[in-house]
Short mmCIF file of C-alpha atoms in Angstrom, two decimals:
data_model
loop_
_atom_site.label_atom_id
_atom_site.label_comp_id
_atom_site.label_asym_id
_atom_site.label_seq_id
_atom_site.Cartn_x
_atom_site.Cartn_y
_atom_site.Cartn_z
CA UNK A 19 -5.05 5.29 38.90
CA UNK A 20 -8.36 6.12 36.93
CA UNK A 21 -11.54 5.98 38.56
CA UNK A 22 -14.86 5.98 36.93
CA UNK A 23 -18.02 6.78 38.21
CA UNK A 24 -21.12 5.22 36.03
CA UNK A 25 -24.46 6.23 36.86
CA UNK A 26 -26.85 2.91 36.37
CA UNK A 27 -29.15 3.27 33.49
CA UNK A 28 -33.18 4.16 33.91
CA UNK A 29 -34.81 2.35 36.33
CA UNK A 30 -38.40 1.58 36.64
CA UNK A 31 -38.56 4.06 39.89
CA UNK A 32 -36.54 6.65 37.50
CA UNK A 33 -39.33 6.42 35.08
CA UNK A 34 -42.34 6.36 37.20
CA UNK A 35 -41.00 8.78 39.62
CA UNK A 36 -42.90 11.84 40.13
CA UNK A 37 -41.69 13.62 42.58
CA UNK A 38 -45.14 13.53 44.91
CA UNK A 39 -44.93 9.70 46.20
CA UNK A 40 -42.76 6.47 45.67
CA UNK A 41 -44.18 4.36 42.95
CA UNK A 42 -43.29 1.25 45.17
CA UNK A 43 -40.49 -0.42 42.89
CA UNK A 44 -38.44 -2.17 45.36
CA UNK A 45 -34.88 -2.93 44.50
CA UNK A 46 -35.93 -1.27 41.18
CA UNK A 47 -34.44 -2.88 37.82
CA UNK A 48 -33.70 -1.16 34.37
CA UNK A 49 -36.47 -0.64 32.33
CA UNK A 50 -35.77 -1.64 28.39
CA UNK A 51 -34.51 2.22 27.89
CA UNK A 52 -32.16 1.82 30.79
CA UNK A 53 -31.36 -1.48 29.55
CA UNK A 54 -30.21 0.14 26.23
CA UNK A 55 -28.53 3.29 28.22
CA UNK A 56 -26.47 0.72 29.58
CA UNK A 57 -25.63 -1.11 26.46
CA UNK A 58 -24.40 2.35 25.14
CA UNK A 59 -21.91 1.92 27.56
CA UNK A 60 -19.89 -0.45 25.12
CA UNK A 61 -18.88 2.21 23.10
CA UNK A 62 -18.94 5.57 25.47
CA UNK A 63 -16.52 3.20 27.46
CA UNK A 64 -14.34 1.38 25.11
CA UNK A 65 -11.47 3.83 24.98
CA UNK A 66 -11.06 3.94 28.82
CA UNK A 67 -9.20 0.76 28.76
CA UNK A 68 -11.25 0.02 32.44
CA UNK A 69 -9.58 -3.51 34.02
CA UNK A 70 -11.43 -3.44 37.28
CA UNK A 71 -15.15 -3.42 37.69
CA UNK A 72 -17.10 -2.62 40.39
CA UNK A 73 -20.98 -1.93 41.24
CA UNK A 74 -23.64 -1.36 43.77
CA UNK A 75 -25.27 -4.31 45.03
CA UNK A 76 -28.64 -2.93 44.02
CA UNK A 77 -30.15 -4.23 40.93
CA UNK A 78 -29.64 -1.37 38.40
CA UNK A 79 -26.45 -1.16 39.20
CA UNK A 80 -25.70 -4.84 38.55
CA UNK A 81 -28.05 -4.90 35.54
CA UNK A 82 -25.91 -2.00 34.04
CA UNK A 83 -22.81 -3.09 35.03
CA UNK A 84 -23.32 -6.62 33.34
CA UNK A 85 -24.79 -5.18 29.93
CA UNK A 86 -22.37 -2.26 29.66
CA UNK A 87 -19.09 -4.77 30.52
CA UNK A 88 -20.35 -8.01 29.27
CA UNK A 89 -17.20 -9.66 29.15
CA UNK A 90 -15.99 -8.51 33.23
CA UNK A 91 -17.31 -9.89 35.79
CA UNK A 92 -18.21 -7.08 38.78
CA UNK A 93 -16.95 -7.08 42.20
CA UNK A 94 -20.46 -6.18 44.21
CA UNK A 95 -19.65 -3.70 47.16
CA UNK A 96 -21.90 -2.75 49.41
CA UNK A 97 -20.86 0.44 50.66
CA UNK A 98 -22.12 2.08 46.53
CA UNK A 99 -25.32 1.36 47.78
CA UNK A 100 -27.02 4.66 46.94
CA UNK A 101 -28.23 6.68 49.70
CA UNK A 102 -31.43 4.85 51.23
CA UNK A 103 -34.64 7.18 51.24
CA UNK A 104 -37.06 5.24 48.61
CA UNK A 105 -38.14 2.02 47.96
CA UNK A 106 -36.11 1.48 44.93
CA UNK A 107 -33.10 1.77 47.52
CA UNK A 108 -34.03 -1.15 49.72
CA UNK A 109 -32.18 -4.05 48.49
CA UNK A 110 -33.05 -7.59 47.99
CA UNK A 111 -31.30 -10.39 50.31
CA UNK A 112 -28.09 -11.69 49.34
CA UNK A 113 -29.70 -15.31 48.05
CA UNK A 114 -32.19 -14.12 46.16
CA UNK A 115 -29.63 -11.45 44.44
CA UNK A 116 -27.83 -14.92 44.09
CA UNK A 117 -30.04 -16.54 42.96
CA UNK A 118 -30.70 -14.01 39.85
CA UNK A 119 -27.36 -13.39 39.73
CA UNK A 120 -25.16 -16.67 40.17
CA UNK A 121 -22.11 -15.39 38.73
CA UNK A 122 -21.62 -12.78 41.21
CA UNK A 123 -20.26 -12.80 44.43
CA UNK A 124 -22.54 -11.42 47.67
CA UNK A 125 -20.71 -12.93 50.89
CA UNK A 126 -20.05 -9.18 51.44
CA UNK A 127 -23.37 -8.43 52.13
CA UNK A 128 -25.01 -9.15 55.36
CA UNK A 129 -28.96 -10.26 55.69
CA UNK A 130 -30.03 -7.85 55.74
CA UNK A 131 -28.07 -5.02 54.05
CA UNK A 132 -28.57 -1.08 53.78
CA UNK A 133 -29.55 0.65 56.41
CA UNK A 134 -31.85 -0.52 58.96
CA UNK A 135 -33.79 2.17 60.81
CA UNK A 136 -36.92 3.89 61.63
CA UNK A 137 -39.34 3.81 58.39
CA UNK A 138 -41.22 6.43 57.05
CA UNK A 139 -44.45 6.14 55.62
CA UNK A 140 -43.60 3.80 52.59
CA UNK A 141 -41.74 1.38 55.26
CA UNK A 142 -38.32 2.64 53.80
CA UNK A 143 -36.16 2.81 55.99
CA UNK A 144 -34.26 6.07 55.15
CA UNK A 145 -30.54 6.33 55.80
CA UNK A 146 -29.76 9.86 57.70
CA UNK A 147 -27.62 11.43 55.54
CA UNK A 148 -24.45 11.54 57.97
CA UNK A 149 -24.60 8.50 58.13
CA UNK A 150 -24.41 8.19 54.30
CA UNK A 151 -21.79 10.86 54.39
CA UNK A 152 -19.73 8.43 56.30
CA UNK A 153 -20.40 5.25 54.43
CA UNK A 154 -19.41 7.38 51.25
CA UNK A 155 -16.25 8.78 53.21
CA UNK A 156 -15.09 5.33 53.25
CA UNK A 157 -16.15 4.37 50.15
CA UNK A 158 -13.92 7.34 48.73
CA UNK A 159 -11.05 5.70 51.25
CA UNK A 160 -11.29 1.83 49.92
CA UNK A 161 -11.22 2.98 46.37
CA UNK A 162 -8.06 5.16 46.90
CA UNK A 163 -6.98 2.04 48.33
CA UNK A 164 -7.11 -0.04 44.72
CA UNK A 165 -4.38 -1.07 42.90
CA UNK A 166 -3.19 1.17 39.94
CA UNK A 167 -5.82 0.24 37.35
CA UNK A 168 -8.26 1.88 35.73
CA UNK A 169 -11.48 1.24 37.62
CA UNK A 170 -15.07 1.76 36.84
CA UNK A 171 -17.57 1.99 39.79
CA UNK A 172 -21.48 1.29 38.64
CA UNK A 173 -23.88 2.86 41.74
CA UNK A 174 -25.91 5.75 41.96
CA UNK A 175 -26.40 9.50 41.37
CA UNK A 176 -26.17 10.53 44.60
CA UNK A 177 -22.99 8.69 45.62
CA UNK A 178 -21.29 10.08 42.40
CA UNK A 179 -22.76 13.67 43.75
CA UNK A 180 -20.97 12.88 47.09
CA UNK A 181 -17.87 11.50 45.47
CA UNK A 182 -17.38 13.84 42.81
CA UNK A 183 -19.50 16.81 43.85
CA UNK A 184 -21.55 16.83 40.43
CA UNK A 185 -24.97 15.28 39.65
CA UNK A 186 -25.40 12.74 36.64
CA UNK A 187 -27.83 11.55 34.12
CA UNK A 188 -28.39 7.74 33.64
CA UNK A 189 -25.05 6.15 32.43
CA UNK A 190 -22.97 9.10 32.71
CA UNK A 191 -19.18 8.52 32.79
CA UNK A 192 -18.04 10.82 35.40
CA UNK A 193 -14.09 10.71 36.54
CA UNK A 194 -12.83 10.56 39.74
CA UNK A 195 -10.57 13.18 40.90
CA UNK A 196 -8.15 12.42 43.28
CA UNK A 197 -7.68 14.55 46.36
CA UNK A 198 -4.13 16.10 47.15
#
């Protein structure tokens, strides 16, 4: 079984973040450039034979999955959420997401979902890194338990870095290597 990790397209947060302060794009969607990057996945993934599509419940990942794989309906996995530390990493309620993406199943999302805890100066509950690492360890186990079919997971930079050990560009595809 091959698992392909795909980072979402450029988000509004990616475009506006300058490293000095949070631009307050809550659950940021894709920019025009991000949409074009996601559509480009149709060509770059065409020969991968992907049969199963999974995505994070954050809007930028959902949009990337839908634009990049228009003939597939992604399964939403809460564990694939980005490390929560900025406004863009705070997801919207399952009801709001279901209204925007009615073809998707958000029943696995509690309300509220994502890390709930102490907030930073921007009002973002910041997920402790040890909690993030534990969540990603569970995500890895869940991915490895999937049926043996080529699978794509549309997710986020820190998730891919934790799973595969490398940083990625927007819409970059990385093969997840199985640990022996």
